[in-house]
Amino acid sequence: MPIPFPFSAVVAQEEMKRSLLIAAIDPSIGGVLVFGDRGTGKSTAIRGLAALLPKMRAVDCTYQCDPEASDDALCEDCRAKRAAGRTLKSRQVPVPVVDLPLGATEDRVIGALDLERALTKGEKAFEPGLLARAHRGFLYIDEVNLLEDHLVDSLLDVAASGQNLVEREGLSVRHPARFVLVGSGNPEEGELRPQLQDRFGLSVEVKTPQDLPTRMKVVRLRDAFERDPNAFVEKWKRQDGKVRRQIQKARELLPNVEVPDATLERAGELCMKLGTDGLRGELTLIRAARGLAALQGDTEVLDSHLKEVATSALRHRLRRDPLDESGSTSRVERAVAELFGE
């Protein structure tokens, strides 16, 4: 398995790094969509974050269930064990990060009949797919805008319910599949279906650095990593450890972070000003601001937190305005400046 580039060594993509950290702290935000130029560190940052995430406690079952979860969040085997009064034995395991390749079949993604057992033993058994492997972790889709429509439909169903229902070849299986969806891509290669785009909590635009010192720093770091990956990772081990501890503390603090009515009112005013459809934008904005507050060690969500995450939470939820030629990022930034008096 290749050594991932350290997350803390990724340069000049602060919005992307912040959004990924917030999603790691509060998975209910709904994932991160990263669009931008090729070669700007999109997949590098995602794989780097996965490598430094704190380990999680999981039951030794196919779906790595949470031993503290309620019955409806467990797989059938774990529910049956708990109902029989048996202890769900667990262990510390790395957070799963699963790649969903563009060429994957629907059977590979959602699961299907285990043909080997069917042919050799005559048993009908379920072979879990990539969605099962990603439960409680991250599902990463590179070039997400090129994903085939039938796979998008499957992802939408699971992302909405947190459950994967498979009914085929005489099988009927339902299993938990809650994961943080992370997609990356280049918008020049095709647009993302609006239904899937809306499922991403945060949207980030990454661009090639335009100042010479930053470009030189990126090239030097990448070159040093490729010449001696082990030495480079060791050099950045302390910084990555600091980020890991920051994530752990933020997760512990998150349930105690308060959202005052004044902040909630500001969030509503901003979404109304931008004309976002539905209330998902406001919910995501508040959750992202709360995640950022926890990341920064604050116990109350302030206007400063809202301003910092507003663009990421709302830029992909705006209707196209034929009378306004400015991009969605500029529209959000302008609305934030007007509302907060900057």
mmCIF file of C-alpha atoms in Angstrom:
data_model
loop_
_atom_site.group_PDB
_atom_site.id
_atom_site.type_symbol
_atom_site.label_atom_id
_atom_site.label_comp_id
_atom_site.label_asym_id
_atom_site.label_seq_id
_atom_site.Cartn_x
_atom_site.Cartn_y
_atom_site.Cartn_z
ATOM 1 C CA MET A 1 0.000 0.000 0.000
ATOM 2 C CA PRO A 2 1.508 3.389 -1.003
ATOM 3 C CA ILE A 3 2.482 5.827 1.742
ATOM 4 C CA PRO A 4 0.092 8.808 1.805
ATOM 5 C CA PHE A 5 1.439 12.361 1.702
ATOM 6 C CA PRO A 6 1.080 13.948 5.191
ATOM 7 C CA PHE A 7 -2.104 16.028 5.549
ATOM 8 C CA SER A 8 -0.342 18.799 7.458
ATOM 9 C CA ALA A 9 2.201 19.198 4.630
ATOM 10 C CA VAL A 10 -0.481 20.132 2.064
ATOM 11 C CA VAL A 11 0.112 23.795 1.171
ATOM 12 C CA ALA A 12 -2.184 26.647 0.061
ATOM 13 C CA GLN A 13 -5.525 24.821 0.128
ATOM 14 C CA GLU A 14 -6.823 26.005 3.497
ATOM 15 C CA GLU A 15 -10.537 25.959 2.628
ATOM 16 C CA MET A 16 -10.300 22.345 1.457
ATOM 17 C CA LYS A 17 -8.350 21.239 4.546
ATOM 18 C CA ARG A 18 -10.754 23.046 6.886
ATOM 19 C CA SER A 19 -13.809 21.502 5.193
ATOM 20 C CA LEU A 20 -12.361 17.985 5.384
ATOM 21 C CA LEU A 21 -11.556 18.439 9.089
ATOM 22 C CA ILE A 22 -15.085 19.700 9.823
ATOM 23 C CA ALA A 23 -16.578 16.681 8.014
ATOM 24 C CA ALA A 24 -14.322 14.364 10.031
ATOM 25 C CA ILE A 25 -15.491 16.001 13.277
ATOM 26 C CA ASP A 26 -19.210 15.927 12.402
ATOM 27 C CA PRO A 27 -20.079 13.338 9.709
ATOM 28 C CA SER A 28 -23.746 14.471 9.800
ATOM 29 C CA ILE A 29 -22.701 17.482 7.701
ATOM 30 C CA GLY A 30 -22.934 15.211 4.676
ATOM 31 C CA GLY A 31 -19.521 15.094 3.059
ATOM 32 C CA VAL A 32 -17.297 17.330 0.962
ATOM 33 C CA LEU A 33 -17.246 18.083 -2.757
ATOM 34 C CA VAL A 34 -13.855 19.305 -4.015
ATOM 35 C CA PHE A 35 -13.811 20.771 -7.528
ATOM 36 C CA GLY A 36 -10.901 22.432 -9.253
ATOM 37 C CA ASP A 37 -7.824 22.283 -11.444
ATOM 38 C CA ARG A 38 -5.851 19.099 -11.945
ATOM 39 C CA GLY A 39 -2.774 18.671 -9.763
ATOM 40 C CA THR A 40 -3.912 20.905 -6.898
ATOM 41 C CA GLY A 41 -3.747 18.313 -4.113
ATOM 42 C CA LYS A 42 -7.398 17.206 -4.014
ATOM 43 C CA SER A 43 -6.897 13.459 -3.673
ATOM 44 C CA THR A 44 -3.596 14.004 -1.798
ATOM 45 C CA ALA A 45 -5.358 15.883 1.020
ATOM 46 C CA ILE A 46 -8.195 13.361 1.256
ATOM 47 C CA ARG A 47 -5.857 10.369 1.529
ATOM 48 C CA GLY A 48 -3.623 12.277 3.951
ATOM 49 C CA LEU A 49 -6.562 13.013 6.263
ATOM 50 C CA ALA A 50 -7.623 9.365 6.251
ATOM 51 C CA ALA A 51 -4.152 8.300 7.375
ATOM 52 C CA LEU A 52 -4.160 10.528 10.476
ATOM 53 C CA LEU A 53 -7.748 10.013 11.685
ATOM 54 C CA PRO A 54 -8.012 8.551 15.217
ATOM 55 C CA LYS A 55 -8.900 4.855 15.309
ATOM 56 C CA MET A 56 -12.499 3.838 16.056
ATOM 57 C CA ARG A 57 -13.944 1.036 18.189
ATOM 58 C CA ALA A 58 -15.725 -1.543 16.042
ATOM 59 C CA VAL A 59 -17.428 -4.911 16.459
ATOM 60 C CA ASP A 60 -15.637 -7.779 14.729
ATOM 61 C CA CYS A 61 -18.359 -8.169 12.087
ATOM 62 C CA THR A 62 -18.631 -7.614 8.336
ATOM 63 C CA TYR A 63 -19.822 -4.016 8.744
ATOM 64 C CA GLN A 64 -17.619 -2.924 11.671
ATOM 65 C CA CYS A 65 -20.663 -1.839 13.688
ATOM 66 C CA ASP A 66 -20.363 0.581 16.601
ATOM 67 C CA PRO A 67 -20.733 -1.474 19.835
ATOM 68 C CA GLU A 68 -22.468 1.526 21.503
ATOM 69 C CA ALA A 69 -24.957 2.096 18.645
ATOM 70 C CA SER A 70 -28.713 1.653 18.945
ATOM 71 C CA ASP A 71 -30.294 -1.489 17.504
ATOM 72 C CA ASP A 72 -31.462 0.199 14.297
ATOM 73 C CA ALA A 73 -27.841 1.171 13.471
ATOM 74 C CA LEU A 74 -26.534 -2.409 13.815
ATOM 75 C CA CYS A 75 -26.359 -5.184 11.236
ATOM 76 C CA GLU A 76 -28.598 -8.246 11.564
ATOM 77 C CA ASP A 77 -25.887 -10.396 13.184
ATOM 78 C CA CYS A 78 -25.076 -7.784 15.849
ATOM 79 C CA ARG A 79 -28.767 -7.185 16.572
ATOM 80 C CA ALA A 80 -29.314 -10.921 17.021
ATOM 81 C CA LYS A 81 -26.331 -11.187 19.408
ATOM 82 C CA ARG A 82 -27.532 -8.240 21.481
ATOM 83 C CA ALA A 83 -31.084 -9.631 21.605
ATOM 84 C CA ALA A 84 -29.674 -12.950 22.887
ATOM 85 C CA GLY A 85 -27.856 -11.094 25.676
ATOM 86 C CA ARG A 86 -24.396 -11.652 24.230
ATOM 87 C CA THR A 87 -21.667 -9.036 24.505
ATOM 88 C CA LEU A 88 -20.586 -7.358 21.276
ATOM 89 C CA LYS A 89 -16.821 -7.827 21.368
ATOM 90 C CA SER A 90 -14.986 -4.909 19.824
ATOM 91 C CA ARG A 91 -11.503 -3.657 18.992
ATOM 92 C CA GLN A 92 -9.763 -0.508 17.767
ATOM 93 C CA VAL A 93 -9.580 -0.345 13.964
ATOM 94 C CA PRO A 94 -8.531 2.313 11.426
ATOM 95 C CA VAL A 95 -11.330 4.433 9.970
ATOM 96 C CA PRO A 96 -12.140 2.878 6.572
ATOM 97 C CA VAL A 97 -11.511 4.939 3.458
ATOM 98 C CA VAL A 98 -12.918 3.243 0.374
ATOM 99 C CA ASP A 99 -12.317 4.297 -3.227
ATOM 100 C CA LEU A 100 -15.253 3.985 -5.606
ATOM 101 C CA PRO A 101 -13.727 3.635 -9.086
ATOM 102 C CA LEU A 102 -15.628 5.055 -12.064
ATOM 103 C CA GLY A 103 -15.768 1.682 -13.778
ATOM 104 C CA ALA A 104 -17.286 -0.168 -10.798
ATOM 105 C CA THR A 105 -20.380 -2.271 -11.483
ATOM 106 C CA GLU A 106 -23.564 -1.867 -9.461
ATOM 107 C CA ASP A 107 -22.996 -5.309 -7.883
ATOM 108 C CA ARG A 108 -19.518 -4.224 -6.752
ATOM 109 C CA VAL A 109 -20.910 -1.060 -5.187
ATOM 110 C CA ILE A 110 -24.073 -2.225 -3.409
ATOM 111 C CA GLY A 111 -23.316 -5.949 -3.049
ATOM 112 C CA ALA A 112 -24.720 -9.089 -4.638
ATOM 113 C CA LEU A 113 -25.104 -12.857 -4.377
ATOM 114 C CA ASP A 114 -21.900 -14.617 -3.308
ATOM 115 C CA LEU A 115 -21.464 -16.765 -6.409
ATOM 116 C CA GLU A 116 -18.619 -18.863 -4.979
ATOM 117 C CA ARG A 117 -20.735 -20.065 -2.034
ATOM 118 C CA ALA A 118 -23.749 -20.510 -4.269
ATOM 119 C CA LEU A 119 -21.839 -22.728 -6.691
ATOM 120 C CA THR A 120 -19.721 -24.713 -4.219
ATOM 121 C CA LYS A 121 -22.151 -25.078 -1.292
ATOM 122 C CA GLY A 122 -25.522 -24.314 -2.818
ATOM 123 C CA GLU A 123 -26.084 -21.532 -0.273
ATOM 124 C CA LYS A 124 -27.660 -18.159 -0.884
ATOM 125 C CA ALA A 125 -25.313 -15.698 0.794
ATOM 126 C CA PHE A 126 -24.743 -11.983 0.454
ATOM 127 C CA GLU A 127 -21.374 -10.614 -0.658
ATOM 128 C CA PRO A 128 -21.116 -7.032 0.695
ATOM 129 C CA GLY A 129 -20.039 -4.272 -1.675
ATOM 130 C CA LEU A 130 -18.069 -1.059 -1.347
ATOM 131 C CA LEU A 131 -20.888 0.692 0.546
ATOM 132 C CA ALA A 132 -20.628 -1.915 3.310
ATOM 133 C CA ARG A 133 -16.858 -1.475 3.536
ATOM 134 C CA ALA A 134 -17.259 2.309 3.807
ATOM 135 C CA HIS A 135 -19.680 2.145 6.771
ATOM 136 C CA ARG A 136 -18.554 4.549 9.545
ATOM 137 C CA GLY A 137 -15.752 5.834 7.319
ATOM 138 C CA PHE A 138 -15.191 7.711 4.082
ATOM 139 C CA LEU A 139 -16.333 6.859 0.559
ATOM 140 C CA TYR A 140 -14.064 8.657 -1.903
ATOM 141 C CA ILE A 141 -15.042 9.181 -5.543
ATOM 142 C CA ASP A 142 -12.463 10.764 -7.825
ATOM 143 C CA GLU A 143 -13.956 12.368 -10.962
ATOM 144 C CA VAL A 144 -17.366 12.181 -9.270
ATOM 145 C CA ASN A 145 -18.927 14.243 -12.063
ATOM 146 C CA LEU A 146 -18.221 11.372 -14.494
ATOM 147 C CA LEU A 147 -19.959 8.737 -12.347
ATOM 148 C CA GLU A 148 -22.603 6.723 -14.213
ATOM 149 C CA ASP A 149 -26.236 7.621 -13.543
ATOM 150 C CA HIS A 150 -27.270 4.225 -12.140
ATOM 151 C CA LEU A 151 -24.489 4.438 -9.531
ATOM 152 C CA VAL A 152 -25.529 8.000 -8.668
ATOM 153 C CA ASP A 153 -29.077 6.757 -8.037
ATOM 154 C CA SER A 154 -27.800 4.033 -5.694
ATOM 155 C CA LEU A 155 -25.646 6.528 -3.812
ATOM 156 C CA LEU A 156 -28.550 8.968 -3.419
ATOM 157 C CA ASP A 157 -30.771 6.291 -1.875
ATOM 158 C CA VAL A 158 -28.116 5.192 0.625
ATOM 159 C CA ALA A 159 -26.929 8.728 1.453
ATOM 160 C CA ALA A 160 -30.513 9.705 2.322
ATOM 161 C CA SER A 161 -31.336 6.702 4.512
ATOM 162 C CA GLY A 162 -28.001 5.472 5.918
ATOM 163 C CA GLN A 163 -29.168 1.971 4.994
ATOM 164 C CA ASN A 164 -28.371 -0.138 1.932
ATOM 165 C CA LEU A 165 -31.259 -2.336 0.765
ATOM 166 C CA VAL A 166 -30.341 -5.066 -1.718
ATOM 167 C CA GLU A 167 -33.077 -7.143 -3.321
ATOM 168 C CA ARG A 168 -31.896 -9.370 -6.139
ATOM 169 C CA GLU A 169 -31.306 -13.029 -7.069
ATOM 170 C CA GLY A 170 -33.716 -14.107 -4.339
ATOM 171 C CA LEU A 171 -31.855 -12.135 -1.663
ATOM 172 C CA SER A 172 -33.281 -9.404 0.530
ATOM 173 C CA VAL A 173 -30.589 -7.797 2.683
ATOM 174 C CA ARG A 174 -30.568 -4.510 4.571
ATOM 175 C CA HIS A 175 -27.398 -3.289 6.267
ATOM 176 C CA PRO A 176 -26.132 0.010 7.743
ATOM 177 C CA ALA A 177 -24.130 2.198 5.383
ATOM 178 C CA ARG A 178 -23.377 5.572 6.954
ATOM 179 C CA PHE A 179 -20.307 7.234 5.550
ATOM 180 C CA VAL A 180 -18.818 10.617 4.745
ATOM 181 C CA LEU A 181 -19.064 11.092 1.000
ATOM 182 C CA VAL A 182 -16.017 12.832 -0.482
ATOM 183 C CA GLY A 183 -15.993 13.627 -4.178
ATOM 184 C CA SER A 184 -13.435 15.391 -6.317
ATOM 185 C CA GLY A 185 -13.352 16.375 -9.938
ATOM 186 C CA ASN A 186 -12.639 18.904 -12.639
ATOM 187 C CA PRO A 187 -15.743 20.907 -13.675
ATOM 188 C CA GLU A 188 -14.370 21.275 -17.204
ATOM 189 C CA GLU A 189 -14.916 17.534 -17.735
ATOM 190 C CA GLY A 190 -18.657 17.590 -17.013
ATOM 191 C CA GLU A 191 -21.264 18.832 -14.556
ATOM 192 C CA LEU A 192 -22.427 16.954 -11.479
ATOM 193 C CA ARG A 193 -26.085 15.949 -11.274
ATOM 194 C CA PRO A 194 -27.918 18.487 -9.056
ATOM 195 C CA GLN A 195 -29.484 15.733 -6.901
ATOM 196 C CA LEU A 196 -26.054 14.380 -5.961
ATOM 197 C CA GLN A 197 -24.482 17.822 -5.621
ATOM 198 C CA ASP A 198 -27.112 18.768 -3.025
ATOM 199 C CA ARG A 199 -26.152 15.703 -0.930
ATOM 200 C CA PHE A 200 -22.682 17.099 -0.298
ATOM 201 C CA GLY A 201 -22.699 19.254 2.805
ATOM 202 C CA LEU A 202 -19.706 21.386 1.828
ATOM 203 C CA SER A 203 -18.379 22.395 -1.575
ATOM 204 C CA VAL A 204 -14.825 23.606 -2.108
ATOM 205 C CA GLU A 205 -13.186 25.204 -5.136
ATOM 206 C CA VAL A 206 -9.440 24.692 -5.404
ATOM 207 C CA LYS A 207 -7.192 26.648 -7.725
ATOM 208 C CA THR A 208 -3.575 26.492 -8.807
ATOM 209 C CA PRO A 209 -1.498 28.883 -6.632
ATOM 210 C CA GLN A 210 -0.631 32.037 -8.560
ATOM 211 C CA ASP A 211 2.234 33.343 -6.412
ATOM 212 C CA LEU A 212 5.750 32.089 -7.052
ATOM 213 C CA PRO A 213 6.871 31.401 -3.423
ATOM 214 C CA THR A 214 3.848 29.111 -2.812
ATOM 215 C CA ARG A 215 4.396 27.220 -6.056
ATOM 216 C CA MET A 216 8.071 26.728 -5.179
ATOM 217 C CA LYS A 217 7.150 25.458 -1.703
ATOM 218 C CA VAL A 218 4.636 22.949 -3.099
ATOM 219 C CA VAL A 219 7.168 21.605 -5.604
ATOM 220 C CA ARG A 220 9.931 21.334 -2.974
ATOM 221 C CA LEU A 221 7.702 19.434 -0.538
ATOM 222 C CA ARG A 222 6.363 17.046 -3.174
ATOM 223 C CA ASP A 223 9.845 16.394 -4.556
ATOM 224 C CA ALA A 224 11.203 15.675 -1.053
ATOM 225 C CA PHE A 225 8.334 13.259 -0.392
ATOM 226 C CA GLU A 226 8.845 11.327 -3.627
ATOM 227 C CA ARG A 227 12.604 11.003 -3.081
ATOM 228 C CA ASP A 228 12.255 9.541 0.424
ATOM 229 C CA PRO A 229 8.616 9.014 1.548
ATOM 230 C CA ASN A 230 9.478 7.412 4.903
ATOM 231 C CA ALA A 231 11.843 10.190 5.982
ATOM 232 C CA PHE A 232 9.370 12.854 4.847
ATOM 233 C CA VAL A 233 6.459 11.288 6.771
ATOM 234 C CA GLU A 234 8.663 10.993 9.871
ATOM 235 C CA LYS A 235 9.546 14.690 9.580
ATOM 236 C CA TRP A 236 5.849 15.675 9.524
ATOM 237 C CA LYS A 237 4.762 13.089 12.114
ATOM 238 C CA ARG A 238 4.554 15.633 14.952
ATOM 239 C CA GLN A 239 2.391 18.059 12.946
ATOM 240 C CA ASP A 240 0.039 15.254 11.855
ATOM 241 C CA GLY A 241 -0.169 14.079 15.482
ATOM 242 C CA LYS A 242 -1.172 17.599 16.503
ATOM 243 C CA VAL A 243 -4.005 17.575 13.928
ATOM 244 C CA ARG A 244 -5.130 14.128 15.147
ATOM 245 C CA ARG A 245 -5.359 15.367 18.739
ATOM 246 C CA GLN A 246 -7.211 18.456 17.543
ATOM 247 C CA ILE A 247 -9.825 16.244 15.837
ATOM 248 C CA GLN A 248 -10.223 14.110 18.987
ATOM 249 C CA LYS A 249 -10.721 17.160 21.216
ATOM 250 C CA ALA A 250 -13.175 18.720 18.756
ATOM 251 C CA ARG A 251 -15.274 15.534 18.635
ATOM 252 C CA GLU A 252 -15.464 15.501 22.420
ATOM 253 C CA LEU A 253 -16.377 19.204 22.557
ATOM 254 C CA LEU A 254 -18.943 19.142 19.723
ATOM 255 C CA PRO A 255 -22.015 18.035 21.786
ATOM 256 C CA ASN A 256 -21.427 20.965 24.164
ATOM 257 C CA VAL A 257 -21.166 23.705 21.512
ATOM 258 C CA GLU A 258 -24.184 26.029 21.747
ATOM 259 C CA VAL A 259 -25.850 27.866 18.850
ATOM 260 C CA PRO A 260 -27.416 31.136 20.118
ATOM 261 C CA ASP A 261 -30.699 32.373 18.610
ATOM 262 C CA ALA A 262 -28.900 35.414 17.205
ATOM 263 C CA THR A 263 -26.529 33.168 15.223
ATOM 264 C CA LEU A 264 -29.421 31.042 13.976
ATOM 265 C CA GLU A 265 -31.182 34.229 12.875
ATOM 266 C CA ARG A 266 -28.092 35.369 10.986
ATOM 267 C CA ALA A 267 -27.875 32.016 9.193
ATOM 268 C CA GLY A 268 -31.533 32.260 8.170
ATOM 269 C CA GLU A 269 -31.113 35.840 6.946
ATOM 270 C CA LEU A 270 -28.095 34.860 4.843
ATOM 271 C CA CYS A 271 -29.908 31.929 3.198
ATOM 272 C CA MET A 272 -32.983 34.079 2.506
ATOM 273 C CA LYS A 273 -30.795 36.796 1.014
ATOM 274 C CA LEU A 274 -29.219 34.234 -1.327
ATOM 275 C CA GLY A 275 -32.557 32.542 -2.147
ATOM 276 C CA THR A 276 -31.424 28.989 -1.347
ATOM 277 C CA ASP A 277 -34.062 26.278 -1.856
ATOM 278 C CA GLY A 278 -35.340 24.440 1.214
ATOM 279 C CA LEU A 279 -33.715 24.445 4.638
ATOM 280 C CA ARG A 280 -30.804 22.097 3.994
ATOM 281 C CA GLY A 281 -28.512 25.066 3.413
ATOM 282 C CA GLU A 282 -29.258 26.544 6.832
ATOM 283 C CA LEU A 283 -28.882 23.180 8.580
ATOM 284 C CA THR A 284 -25.534 22.560 6.917
ATOM 285 C CA LEU A 285 -24.369 26.111 7.605
ATOM 286 C CA ILE A 286 -25.140 25.764 11.318
ATOM 287 C CA ARG A 287 -23.595 22.288 11.569
ATOM 288 C CA ALA A 288 -20.447 23.389 9.735
ATOM 289 C CA ALA A 289 -20.122 26.494 11.941
ATOM 290 C CA ARG A 290 -20.552 24.321 15.037
ATOM 291 C CA GLY A 291 -17.905 21.904 13.754
ATOM 292 C CA LEU A 292 -15.531 24.807 13.135
ATOM 293 C CA ALA A 293 -16.207 26.208 16.627
ATOM 294 C CA ALA A 294 -15.342 22.801 18.116
ATOM 295 C CA LEU A 295 -12.202 22.623 15.961
ATOM 296 C CA GLN A 296 -11.110 26.012 17.316
ATOM 297 C CA GLY A 297 -11.965 25.061 20.912
ATOM 298 C CA ASP A 298 -14.959 27.420 21.249
ATOM 299 C CA THR A 299 -18.156 26.469 23.112
ATOM 300 C CA GLU A 300 -20.445 28.881 21.252
ATOM 301 C CA VAL A 301 -21.034 29.483 17.538
ATOM 302 C CA LEU A 302 -20.254 33.102 16.642
ATOM 303 C CA ASP A 303 -20.682 35.245 13.544
ATOM 304 C CA SER A 304 -17.004 34.682 12.780
ATOM 305 C CA HIS A 305 -17.633 30.936 12.442
ATOM 306 C CA LEU A 306 -20.614 31.511 10.140
ATOM 307 C CA LYS A 307 -18.604 33.835 7.910
ATOM 308 C CA GLU A 308 -15.736 31.359 7.615
ATOM 309 C CA VAL A 309 -17.884 28.421 6.456
ATOM 310 C CA ALA A 310 -20.667 30.254 4.578
ATOM 311 C CA THR A 311 -19.067 30.000 1.138
ATOM 312 C CA SER A 312 -18.312 26.269 1.485
ATOM 313 C CA ALA A 313 -21.806 25.490 2.812
ATOM 314 C CA LEU A 314 -23.829 27.540 0.323
ATOM 315 C CA ARG A 315 -21.989 28.069 -2.988
ATOM 316 C CA HIS A 316 -23.418 24.866 -4.537
ATOM 317 C CA ARG A 317 -27.002 25.536 -3.420
ATOM 318 C CA LEU A 318 -27.661 28.747 -5.354
ATOM 319 C CA ARG A 319 -30.036 29.027 -8.281
ATOM 320 C CA ARG A 320 -28.548 30.348 -11.496
ATOM 321 C CA ASP A 321 -29.396 34.021 -11.868
ATOM 322 C CA PRO A 322 -29.491 35.099 -15.569
ATOM 323 C CA LEU A 323 -29.185 38.747 -14.501
ATOM 324 C CA ASP A 324 -26.103 38.146 -12.365
ATOM 325 C CA GLU A 325 -23.017 37.013 -14.266
ATOM 326 C CA SER A 326 -20.842 36.658 -11.157
ATOM 327 C CA GLY A 327 -20.081 33.139 -9.946
ATOM 328 C CA SER A 328 -21.729 31.500 -6.948
ATOM 329 C CA THR A 329 -18.639 32.065 -4.783
ATOM 330 C CA SER A 330 -18.717 35.816 -5.439
ATOM 331 C CA ARG A 331 -22.460 35.958 -4.733
ATOM 332 C CA VAL A 332 -22.044 34.288 -1.329
ATOM 333 C CA GLU A 333 -19.065 36.475 -0.420
ATOM 334 C CA ARG A 334 -21.007 39.600 -1.416
ATOM 335 C CA ALA A 335 -24.064 38.567 0.637
ATOM 336 C CA VAL A 336 -21.845 37.809 3.668
ATOM 337 C CA ALA A 337 -20.169 41.226 3.390
ATOM 338 C CA GLU A 338 -23.545 43.002 3.158
ATOM 339 C CA LEU A 339 -25.129 41.069 6.044
ATOM 340 C CA PHE A 340 -22.184 41.267 8.424
ATOM 341 C CA GLY A 341 -21.309 44.838 7.488
ATOM 342 C CA GLU A 342 -17.884 44.336 5.959
#
